[in-house]
Coordinates of C-alpha atoms and ligand atoms in Angstrom, one line a residue:
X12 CA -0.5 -40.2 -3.4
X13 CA -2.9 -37.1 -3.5
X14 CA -1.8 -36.8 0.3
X15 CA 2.1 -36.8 -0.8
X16 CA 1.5 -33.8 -2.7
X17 CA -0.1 -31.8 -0.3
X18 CA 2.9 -32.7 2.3
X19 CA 5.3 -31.6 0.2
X20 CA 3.4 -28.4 -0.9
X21 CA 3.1 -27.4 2.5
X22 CA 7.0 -28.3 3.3
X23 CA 8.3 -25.8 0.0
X24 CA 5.3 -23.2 1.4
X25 CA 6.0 -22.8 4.5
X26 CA 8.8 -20.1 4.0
X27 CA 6.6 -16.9 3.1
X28 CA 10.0 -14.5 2.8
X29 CA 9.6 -14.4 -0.9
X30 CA 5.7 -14.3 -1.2
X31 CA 6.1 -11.3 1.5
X32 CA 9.1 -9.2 -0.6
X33 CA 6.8 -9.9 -3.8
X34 CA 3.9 -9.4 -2.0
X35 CA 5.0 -5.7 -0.5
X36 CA 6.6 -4.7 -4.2
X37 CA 2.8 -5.3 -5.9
X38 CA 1.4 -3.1 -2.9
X39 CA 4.5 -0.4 -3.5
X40 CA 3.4 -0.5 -7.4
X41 CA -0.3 0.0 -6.4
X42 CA 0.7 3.2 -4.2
X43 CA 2.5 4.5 -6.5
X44 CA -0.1 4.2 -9.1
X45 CA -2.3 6.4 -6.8
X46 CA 0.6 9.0 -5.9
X47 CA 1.2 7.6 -2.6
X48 CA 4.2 6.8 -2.3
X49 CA 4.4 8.6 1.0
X50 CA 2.5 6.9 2.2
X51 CA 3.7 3.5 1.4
X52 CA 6.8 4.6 3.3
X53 CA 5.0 5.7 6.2
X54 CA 3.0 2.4 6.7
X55 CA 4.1 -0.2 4.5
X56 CA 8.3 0.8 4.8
X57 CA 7.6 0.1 8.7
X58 CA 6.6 -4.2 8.5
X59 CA 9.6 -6.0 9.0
X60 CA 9.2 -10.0 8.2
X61 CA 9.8 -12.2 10.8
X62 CA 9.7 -15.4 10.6
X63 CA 6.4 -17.6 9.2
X64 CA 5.3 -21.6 10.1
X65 CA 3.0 -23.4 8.5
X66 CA 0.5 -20.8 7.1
X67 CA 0.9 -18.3 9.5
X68 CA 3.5 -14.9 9.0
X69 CA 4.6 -13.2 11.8
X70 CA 6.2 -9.7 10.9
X71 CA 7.2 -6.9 13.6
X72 CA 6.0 -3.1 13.7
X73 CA 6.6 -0.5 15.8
X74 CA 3.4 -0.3 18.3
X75 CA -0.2 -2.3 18.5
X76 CA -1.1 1.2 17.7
X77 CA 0.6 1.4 14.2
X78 CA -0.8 -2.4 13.8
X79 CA -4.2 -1.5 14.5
X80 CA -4.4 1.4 12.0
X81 CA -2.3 -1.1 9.2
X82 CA -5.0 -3.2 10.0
X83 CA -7.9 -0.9 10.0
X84 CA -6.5 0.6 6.9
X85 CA -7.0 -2.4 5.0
X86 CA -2.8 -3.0 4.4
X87 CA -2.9 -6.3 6.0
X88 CA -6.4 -7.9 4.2
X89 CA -4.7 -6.2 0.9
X90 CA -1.4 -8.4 1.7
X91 CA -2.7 -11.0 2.8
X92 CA -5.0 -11.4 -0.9
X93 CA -1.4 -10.8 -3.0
X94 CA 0.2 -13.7 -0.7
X95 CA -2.8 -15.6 -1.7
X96 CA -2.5 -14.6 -5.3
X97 CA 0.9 -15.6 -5.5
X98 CA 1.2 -18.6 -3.6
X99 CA -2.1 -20.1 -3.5
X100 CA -2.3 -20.2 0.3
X101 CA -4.7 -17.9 3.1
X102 CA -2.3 -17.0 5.2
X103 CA -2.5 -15.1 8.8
X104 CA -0.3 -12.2 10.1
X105 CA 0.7 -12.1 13.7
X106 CA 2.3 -9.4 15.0
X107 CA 5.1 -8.6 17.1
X108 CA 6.3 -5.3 18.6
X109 CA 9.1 -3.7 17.9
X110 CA 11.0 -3.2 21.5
X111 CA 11.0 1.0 22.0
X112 CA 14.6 2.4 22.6
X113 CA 15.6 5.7 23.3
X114 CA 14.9 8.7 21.6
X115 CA 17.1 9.2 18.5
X116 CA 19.4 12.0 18.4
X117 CA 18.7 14.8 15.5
X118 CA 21.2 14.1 13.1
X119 CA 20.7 9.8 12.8
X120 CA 17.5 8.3 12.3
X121 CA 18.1 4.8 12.6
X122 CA 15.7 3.9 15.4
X123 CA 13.9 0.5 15.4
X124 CA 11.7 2.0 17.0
X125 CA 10.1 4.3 14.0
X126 CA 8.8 3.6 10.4
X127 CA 12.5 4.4 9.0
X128 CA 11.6 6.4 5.9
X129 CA 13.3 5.7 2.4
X130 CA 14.3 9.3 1.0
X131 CA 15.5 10.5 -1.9
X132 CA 19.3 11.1 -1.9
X133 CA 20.2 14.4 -2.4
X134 CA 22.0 13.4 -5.5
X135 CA 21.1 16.4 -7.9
X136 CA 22.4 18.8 -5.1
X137 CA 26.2 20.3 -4.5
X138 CA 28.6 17.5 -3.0
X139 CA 30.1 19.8 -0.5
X140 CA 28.1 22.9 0.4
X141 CA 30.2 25.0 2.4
X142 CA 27.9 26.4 5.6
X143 CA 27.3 29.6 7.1
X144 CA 24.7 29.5 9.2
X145 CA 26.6 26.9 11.2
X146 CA 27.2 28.7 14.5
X147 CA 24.5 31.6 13.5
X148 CA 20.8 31.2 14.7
X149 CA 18.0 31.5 12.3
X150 CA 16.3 34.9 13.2
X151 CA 12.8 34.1 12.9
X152 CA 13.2 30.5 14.4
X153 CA 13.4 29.6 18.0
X154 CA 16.9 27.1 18.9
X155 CA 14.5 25.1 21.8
X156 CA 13.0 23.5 18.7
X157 CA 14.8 20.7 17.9
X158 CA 14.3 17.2 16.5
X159 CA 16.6 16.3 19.5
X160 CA 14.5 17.2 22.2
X161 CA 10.8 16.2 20.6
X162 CA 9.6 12.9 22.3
X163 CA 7.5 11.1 20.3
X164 CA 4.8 8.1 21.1
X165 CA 2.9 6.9 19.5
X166 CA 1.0 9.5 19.1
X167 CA 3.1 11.3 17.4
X168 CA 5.7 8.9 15.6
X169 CA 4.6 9.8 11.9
X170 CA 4.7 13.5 12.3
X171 CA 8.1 13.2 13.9
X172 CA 9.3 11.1 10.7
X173 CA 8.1 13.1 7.9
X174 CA 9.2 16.3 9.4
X175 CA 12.7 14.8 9.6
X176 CA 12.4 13.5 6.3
X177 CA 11.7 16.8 5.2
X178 CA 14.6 18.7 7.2
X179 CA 16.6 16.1 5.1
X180 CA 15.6 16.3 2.0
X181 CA 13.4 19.9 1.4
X182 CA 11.4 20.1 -1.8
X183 CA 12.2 16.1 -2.4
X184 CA 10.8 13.8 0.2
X185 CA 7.1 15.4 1.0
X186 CA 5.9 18.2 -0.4
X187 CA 3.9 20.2 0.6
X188 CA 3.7 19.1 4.4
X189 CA 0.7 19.4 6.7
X190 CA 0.8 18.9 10.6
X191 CA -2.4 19.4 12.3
X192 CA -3.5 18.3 15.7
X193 CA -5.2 20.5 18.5
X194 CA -3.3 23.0 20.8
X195 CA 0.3 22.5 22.7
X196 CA 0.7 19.0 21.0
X197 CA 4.3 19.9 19.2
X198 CA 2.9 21.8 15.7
X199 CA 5.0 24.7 16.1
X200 CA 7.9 22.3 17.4
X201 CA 8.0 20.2 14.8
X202 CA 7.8 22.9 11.7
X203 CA 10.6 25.1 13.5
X204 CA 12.4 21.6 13.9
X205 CA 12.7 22.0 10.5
X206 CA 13.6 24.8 10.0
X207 CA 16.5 24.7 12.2
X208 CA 17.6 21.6 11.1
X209 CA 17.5 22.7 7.3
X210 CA 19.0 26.0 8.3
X211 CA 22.5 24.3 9.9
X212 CA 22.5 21.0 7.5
X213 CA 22.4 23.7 4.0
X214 CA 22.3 26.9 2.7
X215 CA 18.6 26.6 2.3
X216 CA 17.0 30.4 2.3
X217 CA 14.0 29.8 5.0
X218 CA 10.3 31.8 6.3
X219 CA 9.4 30.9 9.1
X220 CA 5.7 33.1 9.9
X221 CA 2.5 32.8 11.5
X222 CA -0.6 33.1 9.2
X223 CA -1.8 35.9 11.4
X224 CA 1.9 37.3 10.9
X225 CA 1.6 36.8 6.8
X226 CA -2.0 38.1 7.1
X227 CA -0.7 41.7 8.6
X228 CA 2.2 41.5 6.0
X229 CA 0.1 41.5 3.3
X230 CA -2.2 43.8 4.2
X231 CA 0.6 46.7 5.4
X232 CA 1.8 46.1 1.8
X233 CA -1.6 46.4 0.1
X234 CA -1.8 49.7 1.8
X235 CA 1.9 51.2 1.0
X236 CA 1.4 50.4 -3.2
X237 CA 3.0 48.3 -6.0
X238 CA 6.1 48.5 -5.0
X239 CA 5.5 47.3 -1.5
X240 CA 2.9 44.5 -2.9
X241 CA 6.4 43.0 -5.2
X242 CA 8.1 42.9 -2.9
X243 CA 6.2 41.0 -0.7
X244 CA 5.5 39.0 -3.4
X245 CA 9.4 38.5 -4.3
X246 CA 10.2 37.8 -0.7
X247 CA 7.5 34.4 0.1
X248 CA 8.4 33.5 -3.9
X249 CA 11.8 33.0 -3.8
X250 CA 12.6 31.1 -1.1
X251 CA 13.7 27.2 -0.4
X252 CA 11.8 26.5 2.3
X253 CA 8.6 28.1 3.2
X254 CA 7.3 27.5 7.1
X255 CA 3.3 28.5 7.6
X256 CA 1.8 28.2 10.8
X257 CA -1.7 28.3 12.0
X258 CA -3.2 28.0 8.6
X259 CA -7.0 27.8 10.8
X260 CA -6.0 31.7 10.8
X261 CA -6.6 32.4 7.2
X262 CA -10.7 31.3 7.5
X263 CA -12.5 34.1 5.8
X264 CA -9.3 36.1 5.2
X265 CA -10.1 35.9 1.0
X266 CA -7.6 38.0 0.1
X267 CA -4.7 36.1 1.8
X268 CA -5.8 33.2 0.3
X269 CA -5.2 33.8 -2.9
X270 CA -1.9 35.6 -2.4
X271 CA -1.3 32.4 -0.8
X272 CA -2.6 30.5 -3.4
X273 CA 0.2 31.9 -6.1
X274 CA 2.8 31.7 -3.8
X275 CA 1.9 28.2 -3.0
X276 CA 1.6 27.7 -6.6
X277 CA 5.4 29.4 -7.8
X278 CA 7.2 27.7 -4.4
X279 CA 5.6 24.1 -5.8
X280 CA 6.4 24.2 -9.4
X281 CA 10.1 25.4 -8.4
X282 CA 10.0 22.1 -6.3
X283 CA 10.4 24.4 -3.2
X284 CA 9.3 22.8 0.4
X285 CA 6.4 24.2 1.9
X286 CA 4.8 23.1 5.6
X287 CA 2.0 24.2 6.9
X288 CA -0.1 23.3 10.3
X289 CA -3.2 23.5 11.7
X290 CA -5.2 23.4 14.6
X291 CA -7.2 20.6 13.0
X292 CA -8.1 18.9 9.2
X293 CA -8.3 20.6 6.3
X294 CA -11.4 19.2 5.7
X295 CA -12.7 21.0 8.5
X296 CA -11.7 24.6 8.0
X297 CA -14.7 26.6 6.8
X298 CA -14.6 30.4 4.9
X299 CA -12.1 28.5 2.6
X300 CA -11.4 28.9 -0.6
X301 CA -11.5 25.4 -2.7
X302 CA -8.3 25.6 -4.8
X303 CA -6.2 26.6 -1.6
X304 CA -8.0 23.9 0.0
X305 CA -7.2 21.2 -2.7
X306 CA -3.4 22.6 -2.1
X307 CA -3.5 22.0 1.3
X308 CA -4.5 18.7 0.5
X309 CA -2.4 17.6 -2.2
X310 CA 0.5 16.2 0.2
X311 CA 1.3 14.7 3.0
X312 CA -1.4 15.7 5.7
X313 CA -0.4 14.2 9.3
X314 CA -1.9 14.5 12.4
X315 CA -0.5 14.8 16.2
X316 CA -2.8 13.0 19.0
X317 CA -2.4 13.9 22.6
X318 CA 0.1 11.7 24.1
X319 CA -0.4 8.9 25.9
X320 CA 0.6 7.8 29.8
X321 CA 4.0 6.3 28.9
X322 CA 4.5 9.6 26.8
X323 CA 3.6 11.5 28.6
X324 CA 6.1 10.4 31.7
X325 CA 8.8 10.3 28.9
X326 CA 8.5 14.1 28.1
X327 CA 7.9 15.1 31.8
X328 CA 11.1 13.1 32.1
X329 CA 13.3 14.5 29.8
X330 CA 11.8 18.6 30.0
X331 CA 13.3 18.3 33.8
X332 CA 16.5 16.4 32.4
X333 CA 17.1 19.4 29.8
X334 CA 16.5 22.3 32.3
X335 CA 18.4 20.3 34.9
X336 CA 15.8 19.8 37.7
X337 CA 14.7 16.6 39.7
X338 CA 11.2 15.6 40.9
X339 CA 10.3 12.4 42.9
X340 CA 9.2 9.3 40.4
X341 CA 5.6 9.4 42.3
X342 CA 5.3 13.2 41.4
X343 CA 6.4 12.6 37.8
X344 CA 3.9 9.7 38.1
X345 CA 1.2 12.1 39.4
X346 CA 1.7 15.2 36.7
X347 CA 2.0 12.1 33.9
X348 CA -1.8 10.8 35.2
X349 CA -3.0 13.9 35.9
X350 CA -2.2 16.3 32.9
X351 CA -3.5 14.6 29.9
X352 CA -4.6 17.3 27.4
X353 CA -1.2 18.2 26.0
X354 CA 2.6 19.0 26.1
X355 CA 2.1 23.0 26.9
X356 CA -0.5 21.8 29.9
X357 CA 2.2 19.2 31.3
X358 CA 5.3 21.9 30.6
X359 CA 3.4 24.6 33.1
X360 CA 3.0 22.3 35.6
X361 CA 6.2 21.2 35.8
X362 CA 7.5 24.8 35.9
X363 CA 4.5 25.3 38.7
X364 CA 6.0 22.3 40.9
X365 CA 9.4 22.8 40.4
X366 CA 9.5 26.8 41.2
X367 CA 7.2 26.0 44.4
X368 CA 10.1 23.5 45.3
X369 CA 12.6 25.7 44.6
X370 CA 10.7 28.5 46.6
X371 CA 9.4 27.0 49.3
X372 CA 13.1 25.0 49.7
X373 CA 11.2 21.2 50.4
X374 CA 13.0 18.5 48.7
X375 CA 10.1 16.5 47.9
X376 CA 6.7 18.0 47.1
X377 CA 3.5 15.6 48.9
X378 CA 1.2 14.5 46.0
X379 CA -1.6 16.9 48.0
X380 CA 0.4 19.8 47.6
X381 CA 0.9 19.6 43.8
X382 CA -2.6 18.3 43.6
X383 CA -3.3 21.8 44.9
X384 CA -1.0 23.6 42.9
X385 CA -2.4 21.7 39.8
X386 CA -5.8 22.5 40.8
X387 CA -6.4 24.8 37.8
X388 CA -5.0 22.9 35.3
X389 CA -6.2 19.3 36.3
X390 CA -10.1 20.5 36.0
X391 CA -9.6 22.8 33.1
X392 CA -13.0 23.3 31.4
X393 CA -11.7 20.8 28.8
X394 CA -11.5 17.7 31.6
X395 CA -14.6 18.9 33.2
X396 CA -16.4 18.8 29.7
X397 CA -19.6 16.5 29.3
X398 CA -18.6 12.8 28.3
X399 CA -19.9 11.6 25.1
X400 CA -20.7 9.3 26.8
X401 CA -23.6 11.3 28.1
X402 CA -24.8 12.6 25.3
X403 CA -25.3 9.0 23.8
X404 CA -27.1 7.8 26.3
X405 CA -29.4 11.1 26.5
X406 CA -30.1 10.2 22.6
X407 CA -30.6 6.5 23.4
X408 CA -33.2 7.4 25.7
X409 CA -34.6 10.2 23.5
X410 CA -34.9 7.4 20.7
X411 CA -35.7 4.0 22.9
X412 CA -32.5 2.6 22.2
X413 CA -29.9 0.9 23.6
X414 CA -26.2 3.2 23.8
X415 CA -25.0 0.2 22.4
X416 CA -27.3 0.7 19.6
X417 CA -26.6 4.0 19.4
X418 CA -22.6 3.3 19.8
X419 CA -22.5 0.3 17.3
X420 CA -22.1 -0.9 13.8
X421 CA -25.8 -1.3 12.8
X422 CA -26.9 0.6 9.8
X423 CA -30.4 0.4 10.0
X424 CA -32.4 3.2 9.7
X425 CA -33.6 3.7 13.0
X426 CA -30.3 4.0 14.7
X427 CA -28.7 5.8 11.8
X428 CA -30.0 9.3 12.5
X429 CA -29.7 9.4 16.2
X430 CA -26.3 7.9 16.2
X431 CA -25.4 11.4 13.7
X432 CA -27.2 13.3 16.3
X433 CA -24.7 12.1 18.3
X434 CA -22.1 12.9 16.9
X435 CA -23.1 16.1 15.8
X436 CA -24.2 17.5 19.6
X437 CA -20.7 16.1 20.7
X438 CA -19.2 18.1 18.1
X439 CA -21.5 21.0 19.2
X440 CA -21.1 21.1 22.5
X441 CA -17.6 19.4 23.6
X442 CA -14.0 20.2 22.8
X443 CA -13.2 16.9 21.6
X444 CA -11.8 17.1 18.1
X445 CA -13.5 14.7 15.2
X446 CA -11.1 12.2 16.0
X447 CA -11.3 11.4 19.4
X448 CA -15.6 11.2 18.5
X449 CA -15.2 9.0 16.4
X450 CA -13.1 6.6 18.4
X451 CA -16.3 6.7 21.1
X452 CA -18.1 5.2 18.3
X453 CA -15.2 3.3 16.6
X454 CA -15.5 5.0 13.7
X455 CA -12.6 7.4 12.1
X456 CA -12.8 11.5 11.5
X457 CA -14.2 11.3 8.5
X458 CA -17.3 9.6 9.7
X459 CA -17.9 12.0 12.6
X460 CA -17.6 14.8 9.7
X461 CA -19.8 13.2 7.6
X462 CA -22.5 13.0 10.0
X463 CA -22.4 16.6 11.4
X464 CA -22.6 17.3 7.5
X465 CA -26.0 15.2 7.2
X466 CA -27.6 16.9 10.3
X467 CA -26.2 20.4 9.7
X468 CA -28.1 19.9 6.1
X469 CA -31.4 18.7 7.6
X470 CA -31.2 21.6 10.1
X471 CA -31.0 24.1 7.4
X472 CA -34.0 22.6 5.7
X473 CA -36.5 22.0 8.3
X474 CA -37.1 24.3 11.4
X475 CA -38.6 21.9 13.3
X476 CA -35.5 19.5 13.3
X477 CA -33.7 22.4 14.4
X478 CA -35.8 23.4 17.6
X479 CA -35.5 18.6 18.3
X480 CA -32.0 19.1 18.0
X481 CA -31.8 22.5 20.7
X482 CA -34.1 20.2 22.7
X483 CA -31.7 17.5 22.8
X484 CA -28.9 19.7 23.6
X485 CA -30.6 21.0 26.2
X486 CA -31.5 17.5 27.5
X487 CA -27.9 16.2 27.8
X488 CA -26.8 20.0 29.4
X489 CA -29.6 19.4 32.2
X490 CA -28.8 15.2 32.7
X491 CA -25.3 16.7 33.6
X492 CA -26.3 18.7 35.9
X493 CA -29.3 16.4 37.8
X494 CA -26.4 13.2 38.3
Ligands
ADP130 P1 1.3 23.6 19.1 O1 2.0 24.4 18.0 O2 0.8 22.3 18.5 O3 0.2 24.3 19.7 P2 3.8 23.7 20.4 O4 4.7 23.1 19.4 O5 3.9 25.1 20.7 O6 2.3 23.2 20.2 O7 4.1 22.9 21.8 C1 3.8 23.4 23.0 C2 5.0 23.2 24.0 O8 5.2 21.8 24.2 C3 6.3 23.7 23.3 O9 7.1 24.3 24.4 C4 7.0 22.4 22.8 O10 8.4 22.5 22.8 C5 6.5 21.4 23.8 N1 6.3 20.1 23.1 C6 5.2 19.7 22.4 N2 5.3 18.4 22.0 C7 6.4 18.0 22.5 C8 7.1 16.7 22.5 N3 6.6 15.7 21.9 N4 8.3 16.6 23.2 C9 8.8 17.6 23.8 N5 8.2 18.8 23.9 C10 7.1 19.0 23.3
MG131 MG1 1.7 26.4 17.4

């Protein structure tokens, strides 16, 4: 009998479509409670249910990179507990990818590929608006930025979305909007992306400027009186769209900051779009005032990661497409391996190997030659940079530890503070950004931060521990040099 009942249980539970559409509207409500909605569209918008047997759910996403983070995240325990809730079963997720097409063309965003995110209809706004900048350019933004011609990976998928979503739907999908990631990586792209886009698609009155430009602004106007200060003022306060660039700039610059800080404040409560970028998290810009910070921080903050192989091919790919110009698949190949750091790196050697074609009239380039020609780019100080690698073995040694130790989850105390050491001479002494640490010690950004918060603290407060921590430094400089 008793074994009856569990057949039959098992026969009605083995279709998990309805646990899963329950399931995701209890995680929706529980963003939404916390004012994240954004990012429930971002992550959660972007699972699409399969198929499930038995006990086990298999849903599709775009990339094992998007599943890892749902995963590290904590989505996929959290939905797995509301299946459970509901239904009385532990279920498992397996995941499927999403196959990648093509890129999507500006205007439709109805690629499998991406998260497709749920905006707002523009429902309060004019029915027909008749356009004038159609076949005008936007004089402060540059027409090679386009949503068109932006490849995105993986590295770069969510950044693309939102800043579409944005160029949709200014003041009423995200808002405000921060990109940051480190240089030639597609910030200034994507922000003038939208600008262009919200410039043909409306009537939308749009600043595009640098913070270096807005900086200079200011200051001129500070100098030439009242009248010059409102109307500066009037100018950043009454616009629709409001594009900021560079925001790093503003460290120590008080007095922009606050004019910032009002215009930021007037351009919100008027439900006006603002985007900033940066060259990396807010969290990590020093010399800044808090209340700006907190405003910074009160929307969508995304970041761009240098692409990967695959992406990288794609761009090089599709920058020779758009200027016209052909290069053998094994020197694509070569330039995609070879120029990892970012998209302005892989753009200047393209231009390199494709004028020295041109020039030196050869059809096909040897992989030596370009090797040559790429000399200067392929060991860039950044390439040649220590490895963290050797700094965490350096500490291990320092320590008598293991790098595995050093590297890995324990939390005792012994391996605690050398493992922030760490992190805090990589951080000292590389280029890599907090991010890219952190993945060396599977940890995220906020950890890396964290750590170089700790030792920064305990160098302040003890001398000694300062003069350890130059020792060490030193230590990892010279076991560079002696291998
Ligand atoms: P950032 O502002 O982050 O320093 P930019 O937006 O200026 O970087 O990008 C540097 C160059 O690389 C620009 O010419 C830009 O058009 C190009 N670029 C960056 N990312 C991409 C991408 N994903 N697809 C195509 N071109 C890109
Ligand atoms: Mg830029």
């Amino acid at each position: 009998m008793k074994k009856k009942v569990k057949a039959e249980y098992n026969y009605g539970m083995s279709d998990f479509k309805l646990f899963w559409e329950e399931a995701v509207k209890v995680l929706y409500s529980e963003y939404e409670n916390q004012n994240r909605a954004d990012e429930f569209n971002l992550w959660i918008n972007a699972i699409d249910y399969v198929d499930s047997h038995d006990s086990v759910v298999f849903v599709s996403v775009p990339s094992t990179f998007f599943k890892e983070q749902l995963i590290r995240r904590g989505d996929i325990t959290k939905l797995q507990s509301i299946i459970y809730n509901l239904s009385g079963q532990n279920i498992k997720f397996e995941f499927k990818i999403k196959p990648k097409d093509s890129n999507p063309s500006s205007s439709k965003n109805n690629n499998r590929n991406q998260p497709i995110i749920e905006t707002p209809d523009k429902k309060d706004g004019p029915v027909v608006v008749p356009n004038k900048n159609k076949d005008k350019q936007h004089p402060q933004l540059s027409e090679r930025y386009s949503f068109a011609n932006f490849v995105y990976g993986d590295n770069s998928v969510f950044a693309y979305n939102a800043a579409l979503a944005v160029a949709k739907n200014p003041g009423k999908a995200y808002n405000p909007v921060l990109l940051y990631g480190g240089v030639g990586l597609g910030k200034t792209h994507l922000m003038q992306a939208i600008g262009n886009y919200a410039w043909k698609e409306s009537n939308a009155k749009i600043i595009y400027i640098t913070a270096e430009n807005f900086t200079n602004e200011f200051i001129k106007a500070l100098g030439q009186g009242q009248t010059a200060i409102s109307k500066f003022k009037d100018k950043y306060r009454s616009v629709d769209i409001l594009l900021i660039d560079d925001i790093h700039f503003l460290q120590k610059k008080d007095g922009t900051q606050e004019e910032l800080f009002h215009t930021f404040n007037a351009l919100y409560d008027s439900n006006k779009q603002i985007v900033f970028t940066c060259d990396r998290p807010v969290s990590e810009l020093k010399n800044l005032s808090d209340r700006l910070r907190s405003r910074f921080e009160r929307g969508l903050n995304v970041d761009l990661q240098p692409p990967d192989y695959e992406t990288r091919r794609a761009i090089v790919e599709k920058k020779l497409e758009e200027n016209k110009k052909s290069l053998s698949p094994e020197i694509i190949d070569f330039i995609a391996h070879n120029i990892a750091s970012n998209v302005r790196d892989l753009e200047a050697a393209i231009v390199k190997i494709v004028a020295y074609n041109e020039l030196i009239n050869k059809k096909d380039i040897s992989i030596e030659t370009a090797g040559q020609l790429l000399r200067d780019v392929i060991s860039s100080p950044k390439q040649s940079n220590l490895s963290i690698d050797t700094i965490i073995k350096v500490i291990a040694e320092e320590y008598g530890l293991s790098s595995s130790d050093v590297k890995g989850k324990k939390r005792t105390k012994n391996v605690i503070m050398p493992r922030q050491i760490a992190m805090y001479i990589a951080r000292e002494i590389t280029e890599f950004s907090t991010t890219e640490i952190g993945a060396e010690f599977g940890r995220d950004h906020t950890t890396v931060v964290h750590s170089c918060q700790k030792i920064e603290e305990a160098i302040q407060a003890d001398s000694k521990f300062d003069s350890k921590i130059q020792l060490l430094i030193r230590k990892v400089k010279d076991y560079k040099k002696s291998i």
